């Protein structure tokens, strides 16, 4: 069992930065691939970024590549998403998720078993 709690969302102007953090409970956190997804009003949940259990491999959606960075600290059971050069189209609820396939990165929500409650990110123009 893994419980995930996101923090760090808020309101920021276009071009600004935010850092999201996801705190996980459970002794098996370090074995999971961790991902960030987002969902804007009226849209489907979409993949943002993910990182394998070791942190060696990462993957990003094309829309955020070069602007967002995912990282994890297995000693603290946390996974962060640094978001720079934010755009109004980044406005969404951001969710942290955990996949049991620790060495593989999946980009579909169905591949992730545990989810946080989400944190709102709003980027004003």
mmCIF file of C-alpha atoms in Angstrom:
data_model
loop_
_atom_site.group_PDB
_atom_site.id
_atom_site.type_symbol
_atom_site.label_atom_id
_atom_site.label_comp_id
_atom_site.label_asym_id
_atom_site.label_seq_id
_atom_site.Cartn_x
_atom_site.Cartn_y
_atom_site.Cartn_z
ATOM 1 C CA UNK A 1 0.000 0.000 0.000
ATOM 2 C CA UNK A 2 1.318 3.419 -0.979
ATOM 3 C CA UNK A 3 -0.274 6.734 -0.097
ATOM 4 C CA UNK A 4 0.678 9.823 -2.071
ATOM 5 C CA UNK A 5 0.257 13.452 -1.049
ATOM 6 C CA UNK A 6 1.055 16.307 -3.435
ATOM 7 C CA UNK A 7 1.994 19.833 -2.467
ATOM 8 C CA UNK A 8 3.406 22.969 -4.031
ATOM 9 C CA UNK A 9 0.645 23.999 -6.370
ATOM 10 C CA UNK A 10 -0.584 27.560 -6.633
ATOM 11 C CA UNK A 11 -1.058 30.607 -8.801
ATOM 12 C CA UNK A 12 1.850 31.892 -10.864
ATOM 13 C CA UNK A 13 2.277 34.291 -13.764
ATOM 14 C CA UNK A 14 3.271 33.062 -17.183
ATOM 15 C CA UNK A 15 7.018 32.571 -17.358
ATOM 16 C CA UNK A 16 7.236 31.778 -13.672
ATOM 17 C CA UNK A 17 8.194 28.604 -11.850
ATOM 18 C CA UNK A 18 6.688 26.199 -9.371
ATOM 19 C CA UNK A 19 8.005 23.086 -7.700
ATOM 20 C CA UNK A 20 5.576 20.306 -6.942
ATOM 21 C CA UNK A 21 6.407 17.667 -4.402
ATOM 22 C CA UNK A 22 4.858 14.278 -3.764
ATOM 23 C CA UNK A 23 5.396 12.570 -0.437
ATOM 24 C CA UNK A 24 4.853 8.835 -0.344
ATOM 25 C CA UNK A 25 4.234 6.495 2.534
ATOM 26 C CA UNK A 26 5.106 2.839 2.373
ATOM 27 C CA UNK A 27 8.309 0.882 2.500
ATOM 28 C CA UNK A 28 8.196 -0.102 -1.178
ATOM 29 C CA UNK A 29 8.292 3.420 -2.616
ATOM 30 C CA UNK A 30 11.791 2.948 -3.972
ATOM 31 C CA UNK A 31 10.645 0.049 -6.157
ATOM 32 C CA UNK A 32 8.003 2.012 -8.059
ATOM 33 C CA UNK A 33 8.166 4.085 -11.170
ATOM 34 C CA UNK A 34 6.687 7.465 -10.260
ATOM 35 C CA UNK A 35 4.794 9.716 -12.606
ATOM 36 C CA UNK A 36 3.139 13.104 -12.787
ATOM 37 C CA UNK A 37 -0.088 13.584 -14.712
ATOM 38 C CA UNK A 38 -2.357 16.583 -15.126
ATOM 39 C CA UNK A 39 -5.968 17.191 -15.934
ATOM 40 C CA UNK A 40 -7.408 20.460 -17.175
ATOM 41 C CA UNK A 41 -11.145 21.196 -16.995
ATOM 42 C CA UNK A 42 -13.039 19.320 -19.675
ATOM 43 C CA UNK A 43 -9.971 17.361 -20.752
ATOM 44 C CA UNK A 44 -8.668 13.880 -20.142
ATOM 45 C CA UNK A 45 -5.889 13.197 -17.697
ATOM 46 C CA UNK A 46 -2.575 13.389 -19.530
ATOM 47 C CA UNK A 47 0.960 12.230 -18.907
ATOM 48 C CA UNK A 48 3.506 14.864 -17.890
ATOM 49 C CA UNK A 49 6.643 13.099 -16.692
ATOM 50 C CA UNK A 50 7.867 9.897 -15.076
ATOM 51 C CA UNK A 51 10.990 8.488 -13.472
ATOM 52 C CA UNK A 52 12.048 4.889 -12.867
ATOM 53 C CA UNK A 53 12.733 3.496 -9.418
ATOM 54 C CA UNK A 54 16.460 4.168 -9.665
ATOM 55 C CA UNK A 55 16.078 7.639 -11.104
ATOM 56 C CA UNK A 56 18.269 6.701 -14.047
ATOM 57 C CA UNK A 57 15.541 6.947 -16.672
ATOM 58 C CA UNK A 58 13.038 9.738 -17.151
ATOM 59 C CA UNK A 59 10.470 10.578 -19.758
ATOM 60 C CA UNK A 60 8.554 13.757 -20.531
ATOM 61 C CA UNK A 61 5.567 14.775 -22.563
ATOM 62 C CA UNK A 62 6.580 16.779 -25.610
ATOM 63 C CA UNK A 63 4.656 19.775 -24.315
ATOM 64 C CA UNK A 64 6.804 20.079 -21.179
ATOM 65 C CA UNK A 65 10.186 18.760 -22.309
ATOM 66 C CA UNK A 66 12.912 21.277 -21.627
ATOM 67 C CA UNK A 67 10.753 23.167 -19.138
ATOM 68 C CA UNK A 68 9.917 20.548 -16.489
ATOM 69 C CA UNK A 69 12.275 18.290 -14.551
ATOM 70 C CA UNK A 70 11.278 15.258 -12.524
ATOM 71 C CA UNK A 71 13.456 13.956 -9.704
ATOM 72 C CA UNK A 72 13.154 11.635 -6.755
ATOM 73 C CA UNK A 73 14.794 11.000 -3.406
ATOM 74 C CA UNK A 74 14.268 7.422 -2.273
ATOM 75 C CA UNK A 75 15.737 8.181 1.144
ATOM 76 C CA UNK A 76 12.963 10.711 1.737
ATOM 77 C CA UNK A 77 10.220 8.952 -0.244
ATOM 78 C CA UNK A 78 9.619 12.014 -2.378
ATOM 79 C CA UNK A 79 9.301 12.800 -6.042
ATOM 80 C CA UNK A 80 9.414 16.374 -7.271
ATOM 81 C CA UNK A 81 8.443 18.176 -10.435
ATOM 82 C CA UNK A 82 10.283 21.410 -11.117
ATOM 83 C CA UNK A 83 8.266 23.488 -13.554
ATOM 84 C CA UNK A 84 9.884 26.449 -15.277
ATOM 85 C CA UNK A 85 8.723 28.817 -18.010
ATOM 86 C CA UNK A 86 5.133 28.066 -17.156
ATOM 87 C CA UNK A 87 2.432 28.815 -19.700
ATOM 88 C CA UNK A 88 -1.308 29.411 -19.273
ATOM 89 C CA UNK A 89 -1.919 26.082 -21.004
ATOM 90 C CA UNK A 90 -0.129 24.348 -18.119
ATOM 91 C CA UNK A 91 -3.085 25.219 -15.885
ATOM 92 C CA UNK A 92 -4.469 21.973 -14.496
ATOM 93 C CA UNK A 93 -4.739 19.764 -11.468
ATOM 94 C CA UNK A 94 -1.466 17.863 -11.186
ATOM 95 C CA UNK A 95 -1.448 14.320 -9.831
ATOM 96 C CA UNK A 96 1.352 12.154 -8.537
ATOM 97 C CA UNK A 97 1.088 8.447 -9.325
ATOM 98 C CA UNK A 98 2.972 5.237 -8.658
ATOM 99 C CA UNK A 99 3.400 2.283 -10.987
ATOM 100 C CA UNK A 100 4.442 -1.152 -9.765
ATOM 101 C CA UNK A 101 6.555 -1.615 -12.908
ATOM 102 C CA UNK A 102 9.589 -0.015 -11.319
ATOM 103 C CA UNK A 103 11.976 -0.347 -14.227
ATOM 104 C CA UNK A 104 9.611 0.659 -16.992
ATOM 105 C CA UNK A 105 8.029 3.997 -17.805
ATOM 106 C CA UNK A 106 4.421 3.933 -18.901
ATOM 107 C CA UNK A 107 2.578 7.026 -20.046
ATOM 108 C CA UNK A 108 -1.007 5.875 -19.699
ATOM 109 C CA UNK A 109 -2.923 6.537 -16.476
ATOM 110 C CA UNK A 110 -4.183 2.946 -16.470
ATOM 111 C CA UNK A 111 -0.638 1.732 -15.829
ATOM 112 C CA UNK A 112 -0.432 3.542 -12.504
ATOM 113 C CA UNK A 113 -1.936 1.925 -9.447
ATOM 114 C CA UNK A 114 -1.672 4.544 -6.708
ATOM 115 C CA UNK A 115 -2.725 8.190 -7.009
ATOM 116 C CA UNK A 116 -2.563 11.315 -4.924
ATOM 117 C CA UNK A 117 -5.436 13.713 -4.451
ATOM 118 C CA UNK A 118 -4.004 16.321 -6.803
ATOM 119 C CA UNK A 119 -2.768 19.892 -6.482
ATOM 120 C CA UNK A 120 -4.013 22.845 -8.509
ATOM 121 C CA UNK A 121 -1.613 24.779 -10.712
ATOM 122 C CA UNK A 122 -2.920 27.979 -12.264
ATOM 123 C CA UNK A 123 -0.834 30.032 -14.666
ATOM 124 C CA UNK A 124 -2.118 33.511 -15.455
ATOM 125 C CA UNK A 125 -1.322 35.309 -18.689
#
